[in-house]
Coordinates of C-alpha atoms in Angstrom, one line a residue:
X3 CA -25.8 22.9 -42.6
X4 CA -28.0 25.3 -43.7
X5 CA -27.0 29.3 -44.5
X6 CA -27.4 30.9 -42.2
X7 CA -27.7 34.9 -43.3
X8 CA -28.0 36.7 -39.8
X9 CA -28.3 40.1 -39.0
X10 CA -24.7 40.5 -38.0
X11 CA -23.4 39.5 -42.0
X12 CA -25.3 42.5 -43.4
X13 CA -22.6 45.5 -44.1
X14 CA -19.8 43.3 -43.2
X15 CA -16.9 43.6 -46.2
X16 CA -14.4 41.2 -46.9
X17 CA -11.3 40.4 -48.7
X18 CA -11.1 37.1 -50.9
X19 CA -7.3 37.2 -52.3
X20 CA -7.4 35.1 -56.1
X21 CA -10.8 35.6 -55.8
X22 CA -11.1 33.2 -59.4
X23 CA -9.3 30.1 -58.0
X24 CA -10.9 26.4 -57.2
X25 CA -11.7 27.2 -53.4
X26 CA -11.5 30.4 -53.2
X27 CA -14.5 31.0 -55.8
X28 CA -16.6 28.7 -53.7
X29 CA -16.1 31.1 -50.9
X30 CA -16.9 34.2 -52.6
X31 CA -20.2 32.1 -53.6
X32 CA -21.0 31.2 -50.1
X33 CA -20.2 34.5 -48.5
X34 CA -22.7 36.3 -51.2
X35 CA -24.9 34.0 -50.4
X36 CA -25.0 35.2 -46.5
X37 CA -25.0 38.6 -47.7
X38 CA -21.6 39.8 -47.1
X39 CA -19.7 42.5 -49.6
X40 CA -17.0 40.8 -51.1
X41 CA -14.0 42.3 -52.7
X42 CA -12.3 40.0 -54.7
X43 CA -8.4 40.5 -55.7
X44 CA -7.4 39.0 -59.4
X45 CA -4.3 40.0 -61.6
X46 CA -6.8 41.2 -63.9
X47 CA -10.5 41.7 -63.2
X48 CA -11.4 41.6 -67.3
X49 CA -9.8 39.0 -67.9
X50 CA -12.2 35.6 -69.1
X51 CA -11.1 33.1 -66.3
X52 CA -12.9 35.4 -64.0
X53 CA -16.0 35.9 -65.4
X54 CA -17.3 33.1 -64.3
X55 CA -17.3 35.4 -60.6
X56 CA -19.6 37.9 -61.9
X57 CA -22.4 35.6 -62.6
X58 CA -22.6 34.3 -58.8
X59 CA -25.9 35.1 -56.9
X60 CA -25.7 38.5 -55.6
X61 CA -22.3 39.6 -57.1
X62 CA -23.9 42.6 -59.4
X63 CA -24.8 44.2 -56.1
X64 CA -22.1 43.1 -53.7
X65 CA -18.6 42.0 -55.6
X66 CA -15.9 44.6 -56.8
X67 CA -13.2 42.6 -58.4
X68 CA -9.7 44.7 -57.3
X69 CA -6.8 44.5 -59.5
X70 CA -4.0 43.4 -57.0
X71 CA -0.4 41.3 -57.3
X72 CA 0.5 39.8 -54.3
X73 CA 4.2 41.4 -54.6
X74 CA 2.5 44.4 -54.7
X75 CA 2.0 45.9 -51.6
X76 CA 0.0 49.1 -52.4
X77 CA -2.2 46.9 -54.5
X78 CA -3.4 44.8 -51.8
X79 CA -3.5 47.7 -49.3
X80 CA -6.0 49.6 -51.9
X81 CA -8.1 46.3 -51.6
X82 CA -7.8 45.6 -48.0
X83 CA -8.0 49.1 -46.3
X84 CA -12.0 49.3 -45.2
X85 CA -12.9 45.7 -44.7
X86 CA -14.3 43.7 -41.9
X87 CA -12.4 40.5 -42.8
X88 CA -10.0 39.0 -44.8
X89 CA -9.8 35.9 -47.0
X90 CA -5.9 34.7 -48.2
X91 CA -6.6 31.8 -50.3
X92 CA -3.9 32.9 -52.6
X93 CA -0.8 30.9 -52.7
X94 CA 0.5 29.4 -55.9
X95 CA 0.5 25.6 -55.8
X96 CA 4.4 25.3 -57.6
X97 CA 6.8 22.5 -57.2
X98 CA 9.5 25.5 -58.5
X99 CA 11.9 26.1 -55.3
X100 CA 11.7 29.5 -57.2
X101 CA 8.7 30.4 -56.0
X102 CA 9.5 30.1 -52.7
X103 CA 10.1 33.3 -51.9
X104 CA 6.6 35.2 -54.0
X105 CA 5.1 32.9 -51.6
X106 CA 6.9 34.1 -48.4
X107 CA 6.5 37.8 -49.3
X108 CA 3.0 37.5 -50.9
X109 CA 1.7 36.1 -47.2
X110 CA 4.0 39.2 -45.2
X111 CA 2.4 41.5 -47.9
X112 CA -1.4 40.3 -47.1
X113 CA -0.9 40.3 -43.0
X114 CA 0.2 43.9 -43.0
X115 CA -1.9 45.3 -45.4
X116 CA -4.4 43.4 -42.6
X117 CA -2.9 44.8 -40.0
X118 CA -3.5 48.4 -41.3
X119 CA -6.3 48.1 -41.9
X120 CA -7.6 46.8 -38.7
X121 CA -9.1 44.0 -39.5
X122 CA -11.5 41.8 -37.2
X123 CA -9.9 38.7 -38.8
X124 CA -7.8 37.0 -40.8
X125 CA -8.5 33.1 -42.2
X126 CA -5.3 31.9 -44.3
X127 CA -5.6 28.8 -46.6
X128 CA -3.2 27.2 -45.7
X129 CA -3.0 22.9 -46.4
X130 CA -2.3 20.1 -44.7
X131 CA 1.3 20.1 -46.3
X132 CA 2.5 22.3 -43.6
X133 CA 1.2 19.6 -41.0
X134 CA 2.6 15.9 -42.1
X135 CA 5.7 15.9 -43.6
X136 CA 7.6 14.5 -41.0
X137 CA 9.6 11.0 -41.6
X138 CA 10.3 10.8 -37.3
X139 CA 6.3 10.4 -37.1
X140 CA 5.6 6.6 -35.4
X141 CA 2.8 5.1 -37.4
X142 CA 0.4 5.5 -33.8
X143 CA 0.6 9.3 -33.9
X144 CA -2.3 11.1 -34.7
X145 CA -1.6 14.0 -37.0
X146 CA -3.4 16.9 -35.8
X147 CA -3.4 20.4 -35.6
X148 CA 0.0 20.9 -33.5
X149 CA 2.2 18.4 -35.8
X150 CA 4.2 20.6 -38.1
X151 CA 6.2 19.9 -41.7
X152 CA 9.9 19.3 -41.1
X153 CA 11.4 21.7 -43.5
X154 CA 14.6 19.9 -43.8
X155 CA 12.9 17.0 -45.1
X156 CA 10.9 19.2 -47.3
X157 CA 13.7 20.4 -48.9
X158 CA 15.9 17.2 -49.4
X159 CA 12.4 15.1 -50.6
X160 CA 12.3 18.5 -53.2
X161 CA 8.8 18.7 -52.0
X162 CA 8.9 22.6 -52.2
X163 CA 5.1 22.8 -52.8
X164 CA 5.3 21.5 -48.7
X165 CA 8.2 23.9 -48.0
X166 CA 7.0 26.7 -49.9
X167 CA 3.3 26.1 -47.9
X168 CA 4.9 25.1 -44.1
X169 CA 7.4 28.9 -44.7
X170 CA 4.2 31.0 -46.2
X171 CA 1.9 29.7 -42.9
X172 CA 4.9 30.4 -40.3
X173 CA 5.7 33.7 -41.7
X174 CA 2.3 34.2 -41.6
X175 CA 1.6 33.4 -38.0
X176 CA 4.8 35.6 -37.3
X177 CA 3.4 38.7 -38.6
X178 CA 0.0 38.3 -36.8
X179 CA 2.1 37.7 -33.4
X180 CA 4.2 40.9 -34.3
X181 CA 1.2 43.0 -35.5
X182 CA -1.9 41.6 -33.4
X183 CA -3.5 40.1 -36.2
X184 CA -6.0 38.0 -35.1
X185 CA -5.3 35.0 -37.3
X186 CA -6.9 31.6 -37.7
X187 CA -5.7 29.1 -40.6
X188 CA -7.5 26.4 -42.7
X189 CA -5.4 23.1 -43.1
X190 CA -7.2 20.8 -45.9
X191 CA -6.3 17.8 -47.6
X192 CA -6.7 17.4 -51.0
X193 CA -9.7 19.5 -52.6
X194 CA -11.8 18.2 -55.3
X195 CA -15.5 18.9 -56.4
X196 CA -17.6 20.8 -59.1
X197 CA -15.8 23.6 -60.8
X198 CA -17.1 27.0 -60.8
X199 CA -13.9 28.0 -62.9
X200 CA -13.5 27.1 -66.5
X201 CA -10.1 25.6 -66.0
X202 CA -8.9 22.5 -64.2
X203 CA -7.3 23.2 -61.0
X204 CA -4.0 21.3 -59.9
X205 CA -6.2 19.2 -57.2
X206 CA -8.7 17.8 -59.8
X207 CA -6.1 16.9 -62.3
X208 CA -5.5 14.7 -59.9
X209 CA -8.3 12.0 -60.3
X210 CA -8.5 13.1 -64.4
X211 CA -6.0 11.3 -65.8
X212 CA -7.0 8.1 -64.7
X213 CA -10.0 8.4 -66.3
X214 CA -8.8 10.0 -69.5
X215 CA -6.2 7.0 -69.7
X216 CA -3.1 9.2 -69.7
X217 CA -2.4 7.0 -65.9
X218 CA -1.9 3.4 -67.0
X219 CA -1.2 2.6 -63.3
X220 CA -1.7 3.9 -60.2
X221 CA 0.9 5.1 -57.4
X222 CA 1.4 3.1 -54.2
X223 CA 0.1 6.4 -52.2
X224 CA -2.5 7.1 -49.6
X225 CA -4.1 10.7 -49.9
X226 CA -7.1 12.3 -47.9
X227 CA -9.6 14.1 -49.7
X228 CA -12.1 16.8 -49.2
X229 CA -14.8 18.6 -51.1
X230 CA -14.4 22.0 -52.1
X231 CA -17.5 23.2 -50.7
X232 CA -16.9 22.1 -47.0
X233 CA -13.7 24.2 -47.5
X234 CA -15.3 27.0 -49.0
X235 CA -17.7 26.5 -45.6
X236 CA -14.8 25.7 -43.2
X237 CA -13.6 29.3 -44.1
X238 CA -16.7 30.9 -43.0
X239 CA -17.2 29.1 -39.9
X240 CA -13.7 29.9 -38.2
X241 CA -14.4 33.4 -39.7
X242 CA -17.6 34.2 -38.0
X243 CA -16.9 31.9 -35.1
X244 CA -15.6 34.2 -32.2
X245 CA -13.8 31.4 -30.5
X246 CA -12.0 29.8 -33.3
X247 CA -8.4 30.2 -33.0
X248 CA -5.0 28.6 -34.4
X249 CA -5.2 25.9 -37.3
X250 CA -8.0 23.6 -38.3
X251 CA -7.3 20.5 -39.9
X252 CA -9.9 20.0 -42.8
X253 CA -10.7 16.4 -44.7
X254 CA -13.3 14.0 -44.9
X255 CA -11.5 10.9 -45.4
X256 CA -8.2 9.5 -46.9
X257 CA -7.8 6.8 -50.0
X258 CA -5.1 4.5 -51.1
X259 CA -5.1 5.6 -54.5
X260 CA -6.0 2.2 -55.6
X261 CA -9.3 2.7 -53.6
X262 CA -9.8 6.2 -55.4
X263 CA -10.0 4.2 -58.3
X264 CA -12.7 1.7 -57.1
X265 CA -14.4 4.2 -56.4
X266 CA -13.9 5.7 -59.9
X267 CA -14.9 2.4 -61.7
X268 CA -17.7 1.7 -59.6
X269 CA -19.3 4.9 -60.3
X270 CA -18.0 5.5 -64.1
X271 CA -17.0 2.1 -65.3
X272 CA -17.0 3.4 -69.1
X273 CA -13.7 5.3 -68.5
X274 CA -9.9 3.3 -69.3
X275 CA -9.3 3.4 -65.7
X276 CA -5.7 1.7 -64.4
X277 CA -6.4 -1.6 -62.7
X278 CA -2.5 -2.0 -61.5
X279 CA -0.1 -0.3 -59.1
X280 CA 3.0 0.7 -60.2
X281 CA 4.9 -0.6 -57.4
X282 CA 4.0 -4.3 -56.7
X283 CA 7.0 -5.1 -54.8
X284 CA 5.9 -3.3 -51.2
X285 CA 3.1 -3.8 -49.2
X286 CA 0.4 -1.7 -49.5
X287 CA 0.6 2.0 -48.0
X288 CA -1.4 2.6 -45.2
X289 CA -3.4 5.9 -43.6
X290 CA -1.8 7.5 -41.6
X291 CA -3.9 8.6 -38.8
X292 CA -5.4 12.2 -38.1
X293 CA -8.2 14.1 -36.4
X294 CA -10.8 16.5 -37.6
X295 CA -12.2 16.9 -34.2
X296 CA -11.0 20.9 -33.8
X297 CA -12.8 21.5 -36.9
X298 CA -16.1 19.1 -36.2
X299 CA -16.4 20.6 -32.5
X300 CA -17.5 23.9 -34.0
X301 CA -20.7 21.9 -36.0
X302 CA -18.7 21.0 -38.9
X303 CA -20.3 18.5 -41.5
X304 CA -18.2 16.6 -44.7
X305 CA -19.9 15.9 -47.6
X306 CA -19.2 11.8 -48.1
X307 CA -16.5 11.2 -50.3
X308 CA -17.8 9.2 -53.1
X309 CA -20.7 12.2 -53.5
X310 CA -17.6 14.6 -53.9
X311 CA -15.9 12.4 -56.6
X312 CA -19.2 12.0 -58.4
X313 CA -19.8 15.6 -58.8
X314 CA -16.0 16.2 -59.4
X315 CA -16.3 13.9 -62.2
X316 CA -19.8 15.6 -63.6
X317 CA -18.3 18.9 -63.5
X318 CA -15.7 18.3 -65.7
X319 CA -17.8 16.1 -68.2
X320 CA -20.2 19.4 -67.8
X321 CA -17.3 21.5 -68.7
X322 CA -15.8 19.5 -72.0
X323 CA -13.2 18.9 -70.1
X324 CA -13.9 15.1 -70.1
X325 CA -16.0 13.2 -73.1
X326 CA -19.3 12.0 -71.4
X327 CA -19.8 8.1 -71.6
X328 CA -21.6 8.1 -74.6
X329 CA -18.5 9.6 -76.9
X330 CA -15.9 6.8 -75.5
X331 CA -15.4 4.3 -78.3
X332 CA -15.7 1.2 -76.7

């Protein structure tokens, strides 16, 4: 899809909440590109992991990074108050049933300060953890935007990364019901891709340490994927879509983590990828099935899977964090 940088971008100012994390650096990227002002909220705007936000396209002239905690009210109210639009890709990915709660009151914090401030919109990253985790689910049902997490199976699986998520979305659809926040909420799968941050993301870990070695095997598991710049685009397209509403469901395809592999060895067969699962008792997991139809119905394109993986796998060779072919001793 190509940008499109109308008329009705130029002056608009919005809110990107962790403006230096995986997705959300993609989106201040894209929404530079189309010319918006972008006001990016980071713990600390000097700080080196962020740096890498000040040498986008266009972000001399139209980013301000603000300093802003998301258990800090005032802070994100200073950042907020005056903008169009805002961006809440800020939740901590944390398996700690600790966290629960930041999460929870991070979300409240970010609606209100959206509510005074009148904002046109809201578009919350939300992920596709507060949509499946439901044992009761027959195999035939297709997963789709109005299939919720079941908390109570969250909580006794200790999958509080799902909990944590499925609470943080419902409190923050509350608020926008309460307030008359015009809300709409990204759902994706797993996000991988190039990395405009120096560090490696929780997402991308994912498919590094099979090919650093540190995975001898590899999990009976299914798992759908999706690139970081169709997220990053997803964002903008229910933002500046008028009749987007409610939750969009956003992945290109889903992998048994065996095929992930495949794929990996097919396209980088110098790496000590696993060649065995670690569970070769049960049959093979299957998909489950799911729809992306909401999300393709508004002229939403994926970027194959196997191209995302390739450049996932570049980027971190680009970035040291992987040696290139050529260093593995064979």
């Amino acid at each position: 899809m190509p940008i499109d940088t109308s008329a009705a971008v130029s002056g608009q100012i919005v809110c990107v909440t962790g403006a230096g994390g995986f997705i959300a650096s993609w989106l201040v990227k894209l929404l530079l590109e189309k010319g918006y002002t972008v006001r990016g909220t980071v713990r600390n705007p000097d700080d080196q992991k962020n740096a890498h936000l000040k040498q986008l396209d266009g972000a001399n002239e139209r980013l301000s990074l603000y300093s802003a905690d998301l258990l800090d009210f005032e802070s994100l109210k200073a950042a907020i108050m005056g903008c169009d639009g805002v961006f809440h890709t800020a939740s901590p990915v944390t398996d700690d049933p600790e966290k629960v709660e930041q999460a929870i009151i991070g979300t409240k914090n970010v609606m209100t300060a959206a509510a005074e401030a009148k904002v046109q919109r809201v578009v919350f990253t939300s992920s596709i953890g507060t949509v499946y985790m439901n044992p009761n689910r027959s195999p035939d049902t297709v997963v789709d935007e109005s299939c919720w997490s079941d908390l109570d199976f969250c909580k006794n699986t200790k999958n509080w990364y799902c909990y944590a998520k499925t609470i943080a979305e419902q409190a923050a659809w509350e608020v926008a019901k309460e307030r008359g926040v015009d809300l709409v909420v990204v759902n994706p799968m797993l996000v991988l891709g190039p990395l405009l941050q120096e560090g490696v993301n929780a997402s991308v870990v994912h498919i590094m340490k099979y090919l650093t070695g540190s995975a001898k095997t590899y999990v009976n598991a299914v798992q759908g994927y999706v690139d970081v710049k169709d997220v990053a685009k997803a964002h903008v397209l229910v933002y500046e879509t008028p009749s987007a509403s409610g939750r969009y469901i956003c992945v290109e395809s889903m992998l048994h983590r065996g095929e992930l592999v495949d794929v990996l060895a097919k396209l980088f067969p110098q790496y000590p990828l696993p060649s065995k699962c670690s569970d070769e008792v049960n049959p093979r997991k299957k998909p489950y099935k799911y729809s992306v139809e909401k999300l393709k119905s508004l002229g939403m394109e994926f970027t194959p899977i196997t191209q995302c993986i390739y450049e996932t796998v570049k980027s971190l060779q680009e970035k040291g964090h992987l040696p290139l072919p050529s260093q593995l001793q064979h």
